[in-house]
mmCIF file of C-alpha atoms in Angstrom:
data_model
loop_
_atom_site.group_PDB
_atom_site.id
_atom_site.type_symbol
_atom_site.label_atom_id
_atom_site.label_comp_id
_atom_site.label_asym_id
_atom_site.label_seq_id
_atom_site.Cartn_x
_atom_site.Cartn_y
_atom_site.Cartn_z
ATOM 1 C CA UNK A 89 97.955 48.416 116.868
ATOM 2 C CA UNK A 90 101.146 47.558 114.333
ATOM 3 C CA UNK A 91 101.355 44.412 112.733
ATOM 4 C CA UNK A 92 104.079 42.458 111.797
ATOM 5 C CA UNK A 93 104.593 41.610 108.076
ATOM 6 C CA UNK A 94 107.511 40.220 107.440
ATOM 7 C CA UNK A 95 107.823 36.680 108.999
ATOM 8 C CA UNK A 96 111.307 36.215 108.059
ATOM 9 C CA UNK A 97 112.202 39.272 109.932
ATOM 10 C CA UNK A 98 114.339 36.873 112.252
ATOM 11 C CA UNK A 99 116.204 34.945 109.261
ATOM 12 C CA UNK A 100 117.266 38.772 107.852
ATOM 13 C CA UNK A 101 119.015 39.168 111.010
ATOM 14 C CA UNK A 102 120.218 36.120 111.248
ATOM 15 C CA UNK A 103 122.102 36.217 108.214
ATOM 16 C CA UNK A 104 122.719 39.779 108.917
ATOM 17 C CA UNK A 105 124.628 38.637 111.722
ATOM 18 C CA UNK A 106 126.540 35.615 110.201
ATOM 19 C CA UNK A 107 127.684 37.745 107.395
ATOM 20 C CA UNK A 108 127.701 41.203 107.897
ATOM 21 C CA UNK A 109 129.504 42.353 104.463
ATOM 22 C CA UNK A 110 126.501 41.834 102.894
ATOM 23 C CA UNK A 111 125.096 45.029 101.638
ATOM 24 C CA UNK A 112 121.458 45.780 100.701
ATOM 25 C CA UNK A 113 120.298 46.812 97.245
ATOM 26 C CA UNK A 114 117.434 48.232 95.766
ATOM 27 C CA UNK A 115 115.728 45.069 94.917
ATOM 28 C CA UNK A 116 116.925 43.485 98.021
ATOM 29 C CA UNK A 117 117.369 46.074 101.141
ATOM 30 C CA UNK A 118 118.945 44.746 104.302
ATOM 31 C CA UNK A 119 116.480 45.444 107.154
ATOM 32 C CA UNK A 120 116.425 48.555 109.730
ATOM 33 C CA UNK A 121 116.132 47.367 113.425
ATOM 34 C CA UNK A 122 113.202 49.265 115.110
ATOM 35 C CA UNK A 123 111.542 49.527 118.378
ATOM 36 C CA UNK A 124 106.853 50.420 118.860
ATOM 37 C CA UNK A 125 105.656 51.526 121.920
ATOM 38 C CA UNK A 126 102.457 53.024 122.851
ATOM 39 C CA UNK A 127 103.106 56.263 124.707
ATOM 40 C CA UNK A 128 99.668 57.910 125.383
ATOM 41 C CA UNK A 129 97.567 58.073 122.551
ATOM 42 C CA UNK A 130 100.580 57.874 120.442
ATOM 43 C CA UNK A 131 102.240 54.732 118.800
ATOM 44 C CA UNK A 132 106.043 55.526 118.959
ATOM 45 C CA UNK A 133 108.439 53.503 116.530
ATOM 46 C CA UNK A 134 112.096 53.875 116.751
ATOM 47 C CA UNK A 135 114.245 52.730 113.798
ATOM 48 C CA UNK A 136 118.155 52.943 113.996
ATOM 49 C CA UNK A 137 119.999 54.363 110.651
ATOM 50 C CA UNK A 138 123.509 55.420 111.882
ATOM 51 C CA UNK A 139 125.207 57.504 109.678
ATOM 52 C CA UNK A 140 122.848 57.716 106.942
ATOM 53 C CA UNK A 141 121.818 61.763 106.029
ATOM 54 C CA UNK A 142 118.563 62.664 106.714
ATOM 55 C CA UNK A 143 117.773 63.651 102.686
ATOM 56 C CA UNK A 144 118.874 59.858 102.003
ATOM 57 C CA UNK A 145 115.692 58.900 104.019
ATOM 58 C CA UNK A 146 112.211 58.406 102.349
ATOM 59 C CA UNK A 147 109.218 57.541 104.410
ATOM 60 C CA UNK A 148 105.927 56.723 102.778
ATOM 61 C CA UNK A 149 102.329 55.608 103.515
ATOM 62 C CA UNK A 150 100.046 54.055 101.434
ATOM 63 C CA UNK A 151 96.607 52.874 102.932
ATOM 64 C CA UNK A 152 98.232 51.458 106.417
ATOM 65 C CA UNK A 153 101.331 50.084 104.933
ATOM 66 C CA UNK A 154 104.332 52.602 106.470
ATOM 67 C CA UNK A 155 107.774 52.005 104.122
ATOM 68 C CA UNK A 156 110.561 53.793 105.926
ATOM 69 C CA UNK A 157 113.675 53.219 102.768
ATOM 70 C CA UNK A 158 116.738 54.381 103.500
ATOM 71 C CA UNK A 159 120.862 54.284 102.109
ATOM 72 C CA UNK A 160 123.878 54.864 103.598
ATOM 73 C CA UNK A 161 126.911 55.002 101.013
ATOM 74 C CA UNK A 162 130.464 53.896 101.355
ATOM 75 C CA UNK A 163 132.713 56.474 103.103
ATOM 76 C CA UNK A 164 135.515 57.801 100.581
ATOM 77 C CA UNK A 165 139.119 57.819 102.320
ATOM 78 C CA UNK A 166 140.339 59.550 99.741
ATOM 79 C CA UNK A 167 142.989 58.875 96.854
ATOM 80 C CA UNK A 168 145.644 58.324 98.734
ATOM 81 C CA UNK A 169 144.174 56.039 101.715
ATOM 82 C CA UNK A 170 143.368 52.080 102.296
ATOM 83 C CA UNK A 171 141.155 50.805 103.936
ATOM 84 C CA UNK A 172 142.447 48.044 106.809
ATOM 85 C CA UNK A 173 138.784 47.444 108.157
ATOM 86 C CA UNK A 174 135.189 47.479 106.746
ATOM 87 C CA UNK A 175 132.380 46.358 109.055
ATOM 88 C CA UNK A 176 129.742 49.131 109.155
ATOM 89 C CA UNK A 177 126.935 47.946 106.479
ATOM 90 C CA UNK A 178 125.874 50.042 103.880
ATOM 91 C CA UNK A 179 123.824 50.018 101.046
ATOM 92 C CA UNK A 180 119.823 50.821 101.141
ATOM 93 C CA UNK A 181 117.604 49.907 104.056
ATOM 94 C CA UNK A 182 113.982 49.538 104.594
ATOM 95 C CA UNK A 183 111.258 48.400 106.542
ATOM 96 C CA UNK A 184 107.493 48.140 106.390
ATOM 97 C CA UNK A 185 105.254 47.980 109.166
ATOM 98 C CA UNK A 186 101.354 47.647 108.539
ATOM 99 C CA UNK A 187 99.475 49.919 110.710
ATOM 100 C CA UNK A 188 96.275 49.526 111.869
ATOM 101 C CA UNK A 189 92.983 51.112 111.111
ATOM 102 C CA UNK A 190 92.611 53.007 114.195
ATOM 103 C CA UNK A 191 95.749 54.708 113.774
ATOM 104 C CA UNK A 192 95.521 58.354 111.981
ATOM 105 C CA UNK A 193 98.006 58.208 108.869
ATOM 106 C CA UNK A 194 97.493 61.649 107.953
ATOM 107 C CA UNK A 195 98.810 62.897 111.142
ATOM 108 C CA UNK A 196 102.105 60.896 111.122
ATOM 109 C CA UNK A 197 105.288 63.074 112.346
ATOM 110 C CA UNK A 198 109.035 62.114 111.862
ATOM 111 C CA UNK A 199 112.296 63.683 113.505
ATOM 112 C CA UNK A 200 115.656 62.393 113.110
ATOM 113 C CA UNK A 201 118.505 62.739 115.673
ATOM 114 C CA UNK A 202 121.439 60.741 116.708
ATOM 115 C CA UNK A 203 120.927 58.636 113.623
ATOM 116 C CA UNK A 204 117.552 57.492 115.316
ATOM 117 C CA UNK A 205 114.574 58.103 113.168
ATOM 118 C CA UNK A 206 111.733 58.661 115.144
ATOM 119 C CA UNK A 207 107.951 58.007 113.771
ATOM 120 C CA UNK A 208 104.769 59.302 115.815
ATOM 121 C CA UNK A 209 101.226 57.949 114.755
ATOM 122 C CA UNK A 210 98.605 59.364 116.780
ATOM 123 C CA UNK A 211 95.585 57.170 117.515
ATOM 124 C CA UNK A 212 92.391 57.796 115.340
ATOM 125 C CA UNK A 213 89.610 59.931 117.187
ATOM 126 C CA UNK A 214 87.449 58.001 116.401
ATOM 127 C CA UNK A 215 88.962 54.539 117.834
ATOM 128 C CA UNK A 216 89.677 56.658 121.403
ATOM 129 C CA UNK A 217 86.823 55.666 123.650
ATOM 130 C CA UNK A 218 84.157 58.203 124.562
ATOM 131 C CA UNK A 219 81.207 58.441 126.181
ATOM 132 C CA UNK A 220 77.301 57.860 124.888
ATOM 133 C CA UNK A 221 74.553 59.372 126.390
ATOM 134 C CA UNK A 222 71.205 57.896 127.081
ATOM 135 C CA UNK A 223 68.027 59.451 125.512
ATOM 136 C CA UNK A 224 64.915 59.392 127.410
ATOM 137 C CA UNK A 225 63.404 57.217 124.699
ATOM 138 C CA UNK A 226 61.178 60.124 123.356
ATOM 139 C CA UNK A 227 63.102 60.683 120.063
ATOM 140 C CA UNK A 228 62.586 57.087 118.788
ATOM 141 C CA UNK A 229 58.796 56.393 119.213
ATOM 142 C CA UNK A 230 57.399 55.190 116.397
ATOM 143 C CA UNK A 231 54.998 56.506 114.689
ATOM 144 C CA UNK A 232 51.435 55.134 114.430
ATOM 145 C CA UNK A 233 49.031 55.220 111.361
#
């Protein structure tokens, strides 16, 4: 039900990997890590933002295409401090994931916690399967003239 659309998803994290200084910018956001499972009639996707606040996150929808942005800042160590050792990334962070059409956009839910952001999409009604009854073939006789 979610489709990839980046298919240099694995080159982002590659590079993320080889040079983790790097910092995403607007025009250029490094890339969240995330995790879609179907639980129920739910699609469940996980996407990690450690230590970003939860009014730095923006999640948006348009059509199918889901945008989860995100930026965590520097940490000041105040006047007086140095830093020794910088490897958490910051910077801004997105991701897009293009849902599909029998998911129910309206009804999307979010909840953040443990710097986790959780996204729910429940499965359209219409795309859950159901059952059709057979008429007795008396409502579709034709008529004759």
């Amino acid at each position: 039900m979610l489709m990839r659309t980046d298919p240099f998803r694995e080159f982002d994290r590659l590079a993320q990997q080889l040079f983790p200084s790097t910092s995403g910018t607007w025009s250029r956001p490094s890339a969240v890590p995330m995790d879609a499972y179907r639980e129920g009639d739910v699609y469940v996707i996980a996407l990690d933002l450690p230590g970003v606040d939860r009014e730095a996150i923006d999640i948006d929808v348009e059509r199918n295409m889901l945008t989860v942005r995100a930026e965590r800042r520097p940490v000041s160590a105040g006047g007086e401090a140095q830093m020794e050792l910088a490897e958490r990334p910051f910077g801004v962070f997105s991701r897009q994931v293009m849902l599909a059409d029998t998911l129910d956009t309206e009804r999307i839910s979010a909840d953040y916690d443990a710097g986790v952001l959780t996204l729910r999409v429940p499965i359209a009604e219409r795309a859950k399967p159901r059952k059709i009854s057979i008429g007795d073939g008396q409502e579709h006789k034709e008529i004759s003239a």
